[in-house]
Amino acid sequence: MADPANSPLGRMLLDEITPVVMVIRTDLVEEACQKNNLSLIEMLKPFCAFNNIDVPVRTASDQPYRIQKFKLRLFYASEIRQPNIEVAKERLKQVITNAGEKGISDLCTEPPRIETVLTTTQSELLPSWFPFFNKELVHTVSFSDHEAFDHPVACLLVVSSKDEEPINKFVDLFNTDQLPSLLNDGTMDPKIMKYYLLLHDNQDGMSEKATKILSHMRNTFGSNDCGLMCINSSQDGLVEHQENPWTLDKTESSPGQHLGCFLNDDDMDELKIAMQDLSSKHIIPHMEQKIRFLNQQVSVTRRGFRNQIKNLWWRKGKEDTPDNPNGPMYTFSSIESQIRVLGDYAFMLRDYELALSNYRLLSTDYKLDKSWNRYAGVQEMMGLTYFLLDQSRKDAEYCMENAFNTYLKIGLSGQRNATRCGLWWVEMLKARDQFKEAAAVYLRISGEEPLHSAVMLEQASYCYLFAKPPMLRKYGFHLVLSGDLYKKCDQMKHAIRTYRGALTVFKGTKWSHIRDHVHFHIGKWYAFLGMSDVAVKHIMEVLACGHQSKATQELFLRDFFEIVQKTGKTFEVLKLQLPVIDMPSLKVVFEDHRTYASSEAVSVKESLWRSLEEEMVPSLSAIRSNWLESQPKLALKKYKESNVCVAGEAIKVEIGFKNPLQIPISVASVSLICEHSLRSDETEADANSLTTENQNDDRFRNLDSSGWCSHDNCRECSSEKSSFTVSEVDISLGGGQTLLAQLTVTPQLEGALKIVGVRWKLSGSVAGFCTFATEMVKKKVQKKRGKTKRQMVDNLEFIVIKALPKLEGFIRHMPSAVYEGDLRRLDLVLKNPSEISVKNMKMKISHPRFLIIGNREVMDIEFPACLERKTKSAWSDAHANDTHDDRVFIFPEDALVYGETPFIWPLWLRAATHGNISLYLTLYYEMGDASTVMKYRLLRMHYNLEVLPSLDVSFLLRPSPLQLHEFLLQMDVINRTSSKTFQIQQLSSFGNNWEISLLQPLDAIFPSELLLAGQALSCFFKLKNARKSAITEVEDSVVGPSEGSDVSLRRGCNEPLFDIYRPPLVGFHHYERMDQGTSNQENPNTVDLILISLQSRSEGNPEQRDSPNFFSHHSCHCRQDSFFTFTFASTSPIWWLVEGPRTIQHNFSTSFCEIKLKMTIHNSSNEVSSIRIDTSDSTSSSNATTSVPSGNEEGWHDLSVLNDVKATSVVKSASQECISPFIWSGASSTQIKLEPTSTTEIPLQICVFSPGTYDLSNYVLHWTLLPSDDQGAGTRQSSGTCQGHPYYLTVLQSS
Amino acid sequence: MIVCVAVVGHQNNPLYIQSFTEADDALKLHHIVHCSLDVVDERVNNPKRSGPTLNETFLGLLYPTENYKVYGYLTNTKVKFILVTTDLDVRDADVRNFFRRFHSAYVDAVSNPFHVPGKKITSRTFAERVSGIVKSFGLSSAG
Amino acid sequence: MVREVAESCVESLLTEIVSQYCNGFYANKPDLAARRIEAIGYQVGHQLSERYTMERPRFSDHLEAIKFICKDFWSELFKKQIDNLKTNHRGTFVLQDNKFRWLSRVSVAPSSENTGSIQDPSAMAESKEAQATGMYLYFPCGIIRGALSNLGIPCAVSADISNLPACSFVIRIKA
């Protein structure tokens, strides 16, 4: 390692441990010096340090050596005493404060990055005031009595030549009462070497007088202990010194006075010479010979074995003395003091071996004497000497540590000594690059006193930084600690400085808990100093601290706003983290040729619209080409990469704001940042857009650099031109909440519009904004996931084309919820704000079953009156009707929409089935004038409809047992609503080939016309096949008069019936058929039934208007044979009917009962068919009956239940007397031949043995069509088997 | 008692840090853990420490702060486990045992397919398991 | 606690992964599929290495880590050790497994078998069977890479099939 003397410690020692000269002077002397604004000592000081005073020195050993560096420390006698502690403290505080003031400048700058910190050298990183502070710290313990190097070596007596009788002055000056205590209390030898200096001020005339006095002095005090020094030779006092030697020392010199103004060069030389020979001719020789003398003394008394023993004995003798903390009192005459003096002198004259040997000697003594203070002192010196000798660093450190601990052991008195010792020790370690240990020592000397320990901790932290390898984390930690201490003694600037240092450590890391703390406090402290900008910048870092506790978040936010308010202005912050912008949620909605009536229409999938519109719109490519040829200026790619929007139509942007905190925040005036560039001509446009790009590029750049910029100069960027207008919304976010903000920008002029980003204002004081462009990367990633919405988002550039007509449309009184079957008229209302008219309107509806387009006539007729039957309309027009619809509805040519007058067109709504249904309407229209870029536009409407169950109608059809070609129709109606009451109007069968009539009088089945909520109704009708009426025999049991396809279910039959062949009923019925129809082929044997009912106006519910709600329930394809499907083919050509008595009285006691039956068989087919009837006995009949319920027909079911009961009873009886209750008598099988469309009758007979009710259905009909020669077997089935119809016969026992 | 345990990733990023004190000294504990990383680095990169202890996962007592004792453990994957305790006489065996269990808990936590390597460990199961280990610290030796 | 999974499950899982990625997700982009599979392997290796290096002193150098992979890691995975380890002492290691478990069920048509012998690996390379088989090796490659990189050794791992079911993994450590 380098020469220890050149190490910082070495220099410090050569500076501090040097001979002290006590200066005593008269007031006149001081006066003369003050002319130069300097005190005597200040004047002399620069000349007391010699870099190469080349003086030969000979100490104890005989061979001399030369010393180069030498220094005298001058003190006034009054100063030579232990400084007052309080004063010292004040001094230190002052030092720190001043340092802080100096450091203020660089607090504004950005804290350096950690890498740079690591590369910077100690000297420039360490605050420059540390050495100075340490020095002051060392001085607080100077002139302690146990350390001889602070004891004055010589006394310099200075008297001015103006003093009268100067000789006496000299004598008086050195009188004991004002001498420092050191000399009086016998700590040091009062017989101190003296030097008499006569100071002459040349401004008081020539120096003869002075020389006279000098010679006089020589006689009195001895020739060579006297000297004369002349100053102030320059008369005018305008001497300018280049490198003024005093400025270094006199830091606090006010600029006006300049130092040494009366001292010209001769004076300087004189001063220099005077000091030089003072030290070289007097002090050094004096010390030499004192060393030699003392050394001789010591060797006499102490060296050699005998002395050692003696000394030991002697000390042992002193053992029993009670040891006071700093050991026994040692006078200067005591051998110990002498050794110490010897050691220190040797040290000061660089004879370290000598010094060391003596210190060693001494330390043992003090140790034995338990005078710890002195022992520690000596140990300290030993350590230093070891260091300077640069041998055995272990010993050196050991000694230092030993001294340190001993000082501490003494307690409070030793505290400050310990500190000094520690400082030296630290320096020693530093000089050997043991920074970690050094830091440890710093920590040990950082006492309780906060300010002091703050400085020590800071120094320690730097040690950690300089350690190899650097221990950055500890560096940061201790900086934080010291920062807190600084803060505690409100040294704000230091606190900030240290925290900034710490910040460099924590910045990059993920240790957010610590980082937030640091940022936050720096911020607060800056604010305290009034540097709000930086403060805000720092606290900004911690705003989005979701990981922190709620309380902390509140604290952060509150202080942040306080600071911001204090600044008074609002800040613009790029990427303010509060609230967090949820970029993936960014959604842009704009209308090019597709326009939307409502927001929910937007959210519908594009594909769905496309499928709906494909027949209406010309192919897309054609459209593009149209645009291009109409606007050759605009290059193709422009349209490719950027969306088209229309001037004056808003572009909606949806973006999510997330509040990361648990506390609510309010975000005000959220709006989009956009750029608009006129694109009148291509090149010009590019240039223009380019310029705009640039200008706000660098705007963002300077935002990045400064982090904020003042409010006004950013306002202009949002709405610089009136070329577009942006909307502003306010939102307030609860804790952890995410909201979607709906923002719009409306371009006013054609050109290019670019959405740059979004801005917002956080609780009225901080405006943040964030650019979308920066997030593009993210979006690309998501695009890879293949979301269709993304493409729209991906480019936020729009080409604004000139204003076009845009239809606005809605459906007037569109209900949100209706009851099933509800049929009502709605109005489609279209508006066209612009002047330009539109033409070729077409419309398509997704669910014609629910919503169909009316024709204009119905507009003025009120509903449902328009449905009432005028004349019996023909079957044919129904057919005519159901050919229309299903395709696009084209509005008549004269339907022009323009101006404010709304265009109204009727729509029919019928709730076909219950459940939720969403209806899509899309309206196609073309521009009135062909000059526009867009040829056509689309208006898309979307409505959600909830259909509640109302009446649930089910029909059952079964052949009437009485008549051929006649059927029983059972209608079950259940009112499923909770509150509504319905009024059944009429039942109509669709198509002319069915006649329907009531089976029973109306009031019998349906006393009150109203069907209350939850009420059920079932009634029977007779359904007559009008086509087959060729063969009918009419015995009429029917009451209901109304023949025909409609039957009214109202009491007062005077009211006209509704005509089901009018639109919209027929239209809806058509779609119902299509919907319900399994097979759409016209099957004459199926019937469509329509039940019409009104919701009675009795209860006043709000949605009920003056006209009662009209309901129609359609059930199509009710098939007469539908419940036979499990027995035989859907359409059998054979009908038959069993006729005979129903109830018979018979006396079984006499004989069994014989009953004759007649079966009428009709062959409806036009081929000859052979039929065989097989009757089976009752056992099979019983299971035949039981087998019946397995059929899926309700009608069967409830009938056969009561039958079952009987049957089982019958079977039981049968089981005990094991004969069947009845048998078919006569032929068990009959074969007949039947001509086409002919009827025949077959007699049947059964014998009954016991009373009871019997089901005579246990026979089977086999039929075969015999294909006649003229035509082969058609599609219809050529043979089949039928179970017998049920025929119930009740036989009663007659008395 | 154990005041704080922490898992620190191989980039010295905190993966999991949990303090078990009522007092609000989270910040201090963070600092202590953070500083202990310095010592860990020193221990590991220090060439003159040699012999069997060199590559042992258990690093032993890192440094005693004024009133804490900080132990360290460094896995093969450069993940550090830090244990901060207040009791003064801690048996080495206990600490080793603790770290072994802690490590296995950690391994199970990161084996969760939904855990992103290098991100903080948020699994509640892990937290519960760790607190269980902490509670049982030292008891194993006692009983 | 020791959780064990039937070997057959693992193998069929691997088969499924490969088929799903090669024929399902990235049917026409084999390299992409390979990367995905390798990534899966990476994660697995990453986690396994964490588990299997418990209770074991830290590795002082790369060789130790590689040895660990060859011995303990491999036997944890495949109940056998790597049969042969070669290195060029400049950061490249070749681990040869003479009967790699996940290839033991793979059979290659004899035609490509004899072309796929060592004397001309080029023919082997372009033969379709080789490519199909190679797909099964991205997963173990990923495992090795994941394990090593978790041990702080960034590297690139490739595999080639000399003749089934032997295969060798080449580890190139990124300096």
Short mmCIF file of N, CA and C in Angstrom, two decimals, chain A residues 776-881:
data_model
loop_
_atom_site.label_atom_id
_atom_site.label_comp_id
_atom_site.label_asym_id
_atom_site.label_seq_id
_atom_site.Cartn_x
_atom_site.Cartn_y
_atom_site.Cartn_z
N MET A 776 -50.02 -0.05 -28.95
CA MET A 776 -50.30 -0.83 -30.15
C MET A 776 -49.75 -2.23 -30.05
N VAL A 777 -48.56 -2.32 -29.51
CA VAL A 777 -47.90 -3.63 -29.43
C VAL A 777 -48.83 -4.61 -28.74
N LYS A 778 -49.32 -4.21 -27.61
CA LYS A 778 -50.20 -5.08 -26.85
C LYS A 778 -51.34 -5.56 -27.74
N LYS A 779 -51.89 -4.63 -28.47
CA LYS A 779 -53.10 -4.99 -29.21
C LYS A 779 -52.75 -6.01 -30.27
N LYS A 780 -51.57 -5.84 -30.87
CA LYS A 780 -51.19 -6.83 -31.88
C LYS A 780 -51.26 -8.21 -31.26
N VAL A 781 -50.72 -8.31 -30.08
CA VAL A 781 -50.73 -9.62 -29.43
C VAL A 781 -52.14 -10.16 -29.37
N GLN A 782 -53.05 -9.26 -28.97
CA GLN A 782 -54.39 -9.80 -28.82
C GLN A 782 -55.01 -10.10 -30.16
N LYS A 783 -54.58 -9.38 -31.14
CA LYS A 783 -55.16 -9.65 -32.46
C LYS A 783 -54.82 -11.08 -32.86
N LYS A 784 -53.66 -11.52 -32.42
CA LYS A 784 -53.28 -12.87 -32.79
C LYS A 784 -54.32 -13.84 -32.24
N ARG A 785 -54.91 -13.50 -31.14
CA ARG A 785 -55.97 -14.36 -30.63
C ARG A 785 -57.20 -14.31 -31.52
N GLY A 786 -57.15 -13.44 -32.49
CA GLY A 786 -58.19 -13.51 -33.53
C GLY A 786 -59.52 -13.01 -33.06
N LYS A 787 -59.57 -11.83 -32.47
CA LYS A 787 -60.88 -11.26 -32.15
C LYS A 787 -61.28 -10.32 -33.27
N THR A 788 -62.54 -10.39 -33.64
CA THR A 788 -62.94 -9.61 -34.82
C THR A 788 -62.97 -8.13 -34.48
N LYS A 789 -63.35 -7.81 -33.27
CA LYS A 789 -63.41 -6.40 -32.86
C LYS A 789 -62.06 -5.72 -33.03
N ARG A 790 -61.00 -6.51 -32.83
CA ARG A 790 -59.67 -5.91 -32.76
C ARG A 790 -59.36 -5.09 -34.01
N GLN A 791 -59.69 -5.66 -35.14
CA GLN A 791 -59.27 -4.96 -36.37
C GLN A 791 -59.73 -3.52 -36.34
N MET A 792 -60.94 -3.33 -35.86
CA MET A 792 -61.41 -1.95 -35.79
C MET A 792 -60.47 -1.15 -34.89
N VAL A 793 -60.10 -1.74 -33.77
CA VAL A 793 -59.32 -0.98 -32.80
C VAL A 793 -57.93 -0.68 -33.34
N ASP A 794 -57.45 -1.62 -34.17
CA ASP A 794 -56.03 -1.57 -34.43
C ASP A 794 -55.57 -0.25 -35.00
N ASN A 795 -56.33 0.29 -35.95
CA ASN A 795 -55.88 1.62 -36.36
C ASN A 795 -56.91 2.65 -35.98
N LEU A 796 -56.43 3.67 -35.37
CA LEU A 796 -57.31 4.70 -34.87
C LEU A 796 -57.31 5.89 -35.82
N GLU A 797 -56.97 5.61 -37.05
CA GLU A 797 -56.98 6.68 -38.05
C GLU A 797 -58.27 6.58 -38.85
N PHE A 798 -58.84 7.71 -39.10
CA PHE A 798 -60.09 7.72 -39.84
C PHE A 798 -59.97 8.70 -40.99
N ILE A 799 -60.63 8.32 -42.07
CA ILE A 799 -60.76 9.28 -43.16
C ILE A 799 -62.16 9.85 -43.07
N VAL A 800 -62.22 11.13 -42.92
CA VAL A 800 -63.51 11.77 -42.74
C VAL A 800 -64.01 12.20 -44.11
N ILE A 801 -65.15 11.71 -44.48
CA ILE A 801 -65.73 12.10 -45.77
C ILE A 801 -66.88 13.06 -45.52
N LYS A 802 -67.33 13.66 -46.60
CA LYS A 802 -68.25 14.78 -46.37
C LYS A 802 -69.61 14.26 -45.92
N ALA A 803 -70.34 15.14 -45.31
CA ALA A 803 -71.53 14.72 -44.57
C ALA A 803 -72.52 14.02 -45.49
N LEU A 804 -73.16 13.00 -44.99
CA LEU A 804 -74.12 12.21 -45.75
C LEU A 804 -75.42 12.19 -44.98
N PRO A 805 -76.51 11.92 -45.67
CA PRO A 805 -77.74 11.69 -44.90
C PRO A 805 -77.60 10.41 -44.08
N LYS A 806 -78.12 10.48 -42.92
CA LYS A 806 -78.09 9.29 -42.08
C LYS A 806 -79.46 9.16 -41.44
N LEU A 807 -80.09 8.05 -41.76
CA LEU A 807 -81.42 7.85 -41.20
C LEU A 807 -81.31 7.48 -39.75
N GLU A 808 -82.24 8.05 -38.98
CA GLU A 808 -82.38 7.59 -37.60
C GLU A 808 -83.72 6.92 -37.51
N GLY A 809 -83.75 5.78 -36.89
CA GLY A 809 -85.01 5.06 -36.85
C GLY A 809 -85.23 4.40 -35.51
N PHE A 810 -86.48 4.27 -35.17
CA PHE A 810 -86.84 3.50 -33.98
C PHE A 810 -88.26 3.01 -34.15
N ILE A 811 -88.65 2.10 -33.32
CA ILE A 811 -90.00 1.57 -33.37
C ILE A 811 -90.78 2.19 -32.22
N ARG A 812 -91.82 2.87 -32.58
CA ARG A 812 -92.56 3.58 -31.55
C ARG A 812 -93.35 2.60 -30.70
N HIS A 813 -93.48 2.87 -29.49
CA HIS A 813 -94.06 2.03 -28.42
C HIS A 813 -93.67 0.57 -28.61
N MET A 814 -92.41 0.33 -28.78
CA MET A 814 -91.98 -1.07 -28.80
C MET A 814 -91.98 -1.57 -27.36
N PRO A 815 -92.83 -2.56 -27.05
CA PRO A 815 -92.87 -3.01 -25.65
C PRO A 815 -91.64 -3.84 -25.32
N SER A 816 -91.28 -3.83 -24.07
CA SER A 816 -90.14 -4.67 -23.66
C SER A 816 -90.64 -6.07 -23.34
N ALA A 817 -91.86 -6.16 -22.84
CA ALA A 817 -92.39 -7.48 -22.50
C ALA A 817 -93.84 -7.54 -22.94
N VAL A 818 -94.20 -8.61 -23.58
CA VAL A 818 -95.59 -8.80 -23.98
C VAL A 818 -95.99 -10.23 -23.61
N TYR A 819 -97.30 -10.47 -23.68
CA TYR A 819 -97.78 -11.80 -23.39
C TYR A 819 -97.85 -12.59 -24.68
N GLU A 820 -97.68 -13.87 -24.56
CA GLU A 820 -97.67 -14.73 -25.73
C GLU A 820 -98.96 -14.55 -26.51
N GLY A 821 -98.82 -14.46 -27.81
CA GLY A 821 -99.99 -14.34 -28.65
C GLY A 821 -100.44 -12.91 -28.83
N ASP A 822 -99.84 -12.00 -28.10
CA ASP A 822 -100.27 -10.62 -28.20
C ASP A 822 -100.00 -10.11 -29.61
N LEU A 823 -100.99 -9.50 -30.21
CA LEU A 823 -100.85 -8.99 -31.57
C LEU A 823 -101.13 -7.51 -31.53
N ARG A 824 -100.18 -6.72 -31.95
CA ARG A 824 -100.41 -5.27 -31.88
C ARG A 824 -99.69 -4.59 -33.03
N ARG A 825 -100.11 -3.39 -33.27
CA ARG A 825 -99.51 -2.65 -34.36
C ARG A 825 -98.48 -1.70 -33.78
N LEU A 826 -97.33 -1.64 -34.41
CA LEU A 826 -96.28 -0.71 -33.99
C LEU A 826 -95.96 0.19 -35.17
N ASP A 827 -95.30 1.27 -34.87
CA ASP A 827 -94.93 2.18 -35.93
C ASP A 827 -93.43 2.26 -36.04
N LEU A 828 -92.93 2.05 -37.21
CA LEU A 828 -91.51 2.28 -37.48
C LEU A 828 -91.36 3.74 -37.87
N VAL A 829 -90.57 4.45 -37.08
CA VAL A 829 -90.41 5.89 -37.30
C VAL A 829 -89.02 6.14 -37.84
N LEU A 830 -88.91 6.79 -38.99
CA LEU A 830 -87.61 7.10 -39.58
C LEU A 830 -87.46 8.60 -39.69
N LYS A 831 -86.28 9.08 -39.34
CA LYS A 831 -86.01 10.52 -39.50
C LYS A 831 -84.76 10.68 -40.35
N ASN A 832 -84.72 11.75 -41.08
CA ASN A 832 -83.53 12.05 -41.88
C ASN A 832 -83.15 13.51 -41.66
N PRO A 833 -82.24 13.74 -40.72
CA PRO A 833 -81.94 15.13 -40.35
C PRO A 833 -81.41 15.94 -41.54
N SER A 834 -80.69 15.29 -42.41
CA SER A 834 -80.02 16.08 -43.46
C SER A 834 -81.01 16.46 -44.56
N GLU A 835 -80.55 17.35 -45.44
CA GLU A 835 -81.44 17.82 -46.50
C GLU A 835 -81.54 16.77 -47.60
N ILE A 836 -80.43 16.11 -47.85
CA ILE A 836 -80.39 15.17 -48.96
C ILE A 836 -81.36 14.04 -48.70
N SER A 837 -82.14 13.71 -49.70
CA SER A 837 -83.13 12.66 -49.49
C SER A 837 -82.49 11.31 -49.75
N VAL A 838 -83.16 10.29 -49.28
CA VAL A 838 -82.67 8.94 -49.54
C VAL A 838 -83.72 8.20 -50.34
N LYS A 839 -83.28 7.17 -51.03
CA LYS A 839 -84.23 6.46 -51.90
C LYS A 839 -83.95 4.97 -51.83
N ASN A 840 -84.74 4.20 -52.55
CA ASN A 840 -84.61 2.73 -52.62
C ASN A 840 -84.50 2.11 -51.24
N MET A 841 -85.41 2.47 -50.39
CA MET A 841 -85.35 1.89 -49.05
C MET A 841 -85.83 0.45 -49.11
N LYS A 842 -85.05 -0.41 -48.51
CA LYS A 842 -85.47 -1.80 -48.36
C LYS A 842 -85.32 -2.15 -46.89
N MET A 843 -86.07 -3.14 -46.50
CA MET A 843 -85.98 -3.53 -45.10
C MET A 843 -86.11 -5.03 -44.98
N LYS A 844 -85.41 -5.56 -43.99
CA LYS A 844 -85.53 -6.99 -43.72
C LYS A 844 -85.59 -7.19 -42.22
N ILE A 845 -86.40 -8.17 -41.84
CA ILE A 845 -86.59 -8.45 -40.42
C ILE A 845 -86.17 -9.88 -40.14
N SER A 846 -85.48 -10.06 -39.04
CA SER A 846 -84.90 -11.38 -38.80
C SER A 846 -85.98 -12.41 -38.44
N HIS A 847 -87.00 -12.01 -37.70
CA HIS A 847 -87.97 -12.99 -37.23
C HIS A 847 -89.36 -12.61 -37.70
N PRO A 848 -89.72 -12.94 -38.97
CA PRO A 848 -91.06 -12.55 -39.44
C PRO A 848 -92.16 -13.22 -38.65
N ARG A 849 -91.84 -14.23 -37.90
CA ARG A 849 -92.88 -14.89 -37.11
C ARG A 849 -93.36 -13.93 -36.02
N PHE A 850 -92.45 -13.05 -35.60
CA PHE A 850 -92.80 -12.11 -34.54
C PHE A 850 -93.19 -10.75 -35.10
N LEU A 851 -92.50 -10.34 -36.13
CA LEU A 851 -92.63 -8.96 -36.58
C LEU A 851 -92.75 -8.98 -38.08
N ILE A 852 -93.83 -8.45 -38.60
CA ILE A 852 -93.93 -8.33 -40.05
C ILE A 852 -94.32 -6.91 -40.39
N ILE A 853 -94.09 -6.59 -41.63
CA ILE A 853 -94.27 -5.23 -42.07
C ILE A 853 -95.68 -5.08 -42.63
N GLY A 854 -96.38 -4.13 -42.13
CA GLY A 854 -97.75 -3.91 -42.57
C GLY A 854 -97.77 -3.12 -43.87
N ASN A 855 -98.95 -2.89 -44.38
CA ASN A 855 -99.02 -1.99 -45.52
C ASN A 855 -99.76 -0.73 -45.10
N ARG A 856 -99.64 0.26 -45.93
CA ARG A 856 -99.95 1.60 -45.43
C ARG A 856 -101.42 1.76 -45.06
N GLU A 857 -102.28 0.90 -45.67
CA GLU A 857 -103.71 1.13 -45.41
C GLU A 857 -104.01 1.11 -43.92
N VAL A 858 -103.40 0.13 -43.25
CA VAL A 858 -103.80 -0.08 -41.86
C VAL A 858 -103.47 1.12 -40.99
N MET A 859 -102.67 2.00 -41.53
CA MET A 859 -102.25 3.17 -40.74
C MET A 859 -103.46 3.83 -40.09
N ASP A 860 -104.47 4.13 -40.92
CA ASP A 860 -105.51 5.03 -40.39
C ASP A 860 -106.63 4.24 -39.74
N ILE A 861 -106.81 2.97 -40.06
CA ILE A 861 -107.86 2.21 -39.39
C ILE A 861 -107.38 1.90 -37.98
N GLU A 862 -108.31 1.98 -37.06
CA GLU A 862 -107.85 1.67 -35.71
C GLU A 862 -107.98 0.16 -35.49
N PHE A 863 -107.22 -0.32 -34.60
CA PHE A 863 -107.02 -1.75 -34.42
C PHE A 863 -107.67 -2.17 -33.11
N PRO A 864 -108.27 -3.28 -32.95
CA PRO A 864 -108.36 -4.39 -33.90
C PRO A 864 -109.59 -4.33 -34.80
N ALA A 865 -110.24 -3.16 -34.76
CA ALA A 865 -111.46 -3.10 -35.58
C ALA A 865 -111.16 -3.47 -37.02
N CYS A 866 -109.94 -3.15 -37.45
CA CYS A 866 -109.62 -3.39 -38.86
C CYS A 866 -109.69 -4.86 -39.22
N LEU A 867 -109.71 -5.69 -38.18
CA LEU A 867 -109.71 -7.13 -38.49
C LEU A 867 -111.12 -7.68 -38.62
N GLU A 868 -112.08 -6.89 -38.19
CA GLU A 868 -113.42 -7.47 -38.14
C GLU A 868 -113.92 -7.80 -39.54
N ARG A 869 -114.69 -8.86 -39.55
CA ARG A 869 -115.09 -9.41 -40.85
C ARG A 869 -116.17 -8.55 -41.48
N LYS A 870 -115.91 -8.17 -42.68
CA LYS A 870 -116.97 -7.48 -43.43
C LYS A 870 -117.79 -8.54 -44.16
N THR A 871 -117.14 -9.15 -45.11
CA THR A 871 -117.84 -10.20 -45.87
C THR A 871 -117.00 -11.45 -45.73
N LYS A 872 -117.61 -12.56 -45.98
CA LYS A 872 -116.85 -13.79 -45.87
C LYS A 872 -115.83 -13.83 -47.00
N SER A 873 -114.60 -13.66 -46.58
CA SER A 873 -113.56 -13.56 -47.61
C SER A 873 -113.20 -14.95 -48.10
N ALA A 874 -112.64 -14.98 -49.24
CA ALA A 874 -112.46 -16.27 -49.90
C ALA A 874 -111.19 -16.95 -49.41
N TRP A 875 -111.14 -18.20 -49.56
CA TRP A 875 -109.96 -19.01 -49.21
C TRP A 875 -108.79 -18.61 -50.08
N SER A 876 -109.12 -18.20 -51.28
CA SER A 876 -108.07 -17.98 -52.27
C SER A 876 -107.13 -16.86 -51.82
N ASP A 877 -107.72 -15.77 -51.32
CA ASP A 877 -106.82 -14.63 -51.05
C ASP A 877 -105.87 -14.98 -49.91
N ALA A 878 -106.28 -15.90 -49.09
CA ALA A 878 -105.34 -16.34 -48.08
C ALA A 878 -104.08 -16.88 -48.76
N HIS A 879 -104.35 -17.69 -49.78
CA HIS A 879 -103.21 -18.21 -50.53
C HIS A 879 -102.41 -17.08 -51.12
N ALA A 880 -103.15 -16.16 -51.70
CA ALA A 880 -102.50 -15.01 -52.33
C ALA A 880 -101.58 -14.34 -51.30
N ASN A 881 -102.11 -14.20 -50.08
CA ASN A 881 -101.32 -13.51 -49.06
C ASN A 881 -100.04 -14.24 -48.73
#
